[in-house]
Amino acid sequence: MLPLWRATRTTGKQCGLTATGDYQPSLRSPWLAAYEKSLLNKRYSDIKYVCFSSADDWEIQLSGVFYPDFSFSGQPLQDLSDFGTDLQLVTFFTAPMQSGWAFVIAWHVSSEPLATHFVSSLALACHNGMRAADALLRFTISCCENHAIRPSWWSNLSETKKELILDSASLMVSPITPVPPHYLAEGLEGIATWDFEHVYTTMAVSS
């Protein structure tokens, strides 16, 4: 449930996102096999997502996968050191839309309910005053190595803001520094120069 966002329940086609290509089954990992099996059988409803759309300048492009360990409020979700358990994951990326661009968090139905809990914690945080653009920039810098930043946007940041971003990225790759539970709950506020006007989701939405 997403009772705290003014979200629209929709489909990928309706919000301007499309996917094409030939898929072959994969045995590389259980979650990848689950995605590909759903795509091969055209069970697109197995893919759940939340899509944030923006008409502002598109300053960061990214694509990644993530095993959520803590929520946007700092609550533990799963133990990444437990190698005996099948971990649940989400994917996230930016993509062009018919108008503007989108930041999408998506997951296979096999990763519920953890993925739903993770996304719902973002909805609750935004309801309590967190800016979605700040939260998703923090998420990007902390959890995604595969991103590209527009050089002109980076150049226009103050040295203080650049240092904050670099410090955040360095913390997450440190082999000796423990990951703080609140790393998605705070930090990098006021740096994102974009906002999100609409939220689309396949999840149940309360009016």
Coordinates of C-alpha atoms in Angstrom, one line a residue, residues 27-98:
L27 CA 20.9 -19.9 -15.0
R28 CA 23.3 -17.3 -13.6
S29 CA 21.2 -16.5 -10.6
P30 CA 17.7 -17.3 -9.2
W31 CA 16.5 -13.7 -9.3
L32 CA 17.7 -13.1 -12.9
A33 CA 16.0 -16.4 -14.0
A34 CA 12.8 -15.2 -12.3
Y35 CA 12.8 -12.0 -14.3
E36 CA 13.6 -13.7 -17.5
K37 CA 11.0 -16.4 -17.0
S38 CA 8.3 -13.7 -16.5
L39 CA 9.4 -11.8 -19.6
L40 CA 9.5 -14.9 -21.8
N41 CA 6.0 -15.8 -20.7
K42 CA 4.8 -12.2 -21.0
R43 CA 3.8 -12.1 -17.4
Y44 CA 4.5 -8.4 -17.1
S45 CA 2.3 -8.1 -14.1
D46 CA 5.1 -10.0 -12.2
I47 CA 7.2 -6.8 -12.4
K48 CA 6.2 -4.1 -9.8
Y49 CA 7.4 -0.6 -9.8
V50 CA 7.2 3.0 -8.6
C51 CA 8.0 5.6 -11.2
F52 CA 8.8 9.2 -10.3
S53 CA 8.5 11.6 -13.2
S54 CA 10.2 15.0 -13.6
A55 CA 10.1 17.8 -16.2
D56 CA 13.3 19.3 -14.9
D57 CA 16.8 18.9 -16.4
W58 CA 18.1 15.3 -16.4
E59 CA 21.4 15.6 -14.5
I60 CA 22.2 12.0 -13.5
Q61 CA 21.7 8.8 -15.5
L62 CA 22.0 5.5 -13.7
S63 CA 21.1 1.8 -13.6
G64 CA 21.7 -0.7 -10.9
V65 CA 20.4 -3.5 -8.7
F66 CA 20.3 -3.4 -4.9
Y67 CA 19.7 -5.7 -2.0
P68 CA 17.9 -3.5 0.5
D69 CA 19.5 -3.8 3.9
F70 CA 17.9 -0.8 5.6
S71 CA 14.8 1.2 5.0
F72 CA 14.6 5.0 4.4
S73 CA 13.9 5.3 8.1
G74 CA 17.0 3.2 9.1
Q75 CA 15.1 0.1 10.0
P76 CA 16.8 -3.3 9.1
L77 CA 15.2 -5.2 6.3
Q78 CA 17.5 -8.1 5.6
D79 CA 20.9 -9.4 6.7
L80 CA 23.3 -9.2 3.8
S81 CA 25.8 -11.4 5.7
D82 CA 23.4 -14.3 5.9
F83 CA 24.7 -16.3 2.9
G84 CA 22.2 -19.1 3.7
T85 CA 19.2 -17.0 2.8
D86 CA 18.0 -16.0 -0.7
L87 CA 18.2 -12.3 -0.6
Q88 CA 15.5 -10.1 -2.1
L89 CA 16.4 -7.2 -4.4
V90 CA 15.2 -4.3 -6.3
T91 CA 16.4 -2.7 -9.6
F92 CA 16.5 1.0 -10.2
F93 CA 17.2 3.3 -13.1
T94 CA 16.5 6.5 -14.9
A95 CA 14.9 6.6 -18.3
P96 CA 13.4 9.1 -20.8
M97 CA 9.7 9.5 -20.9
Q98 CA 7.4 11.0 -23.5

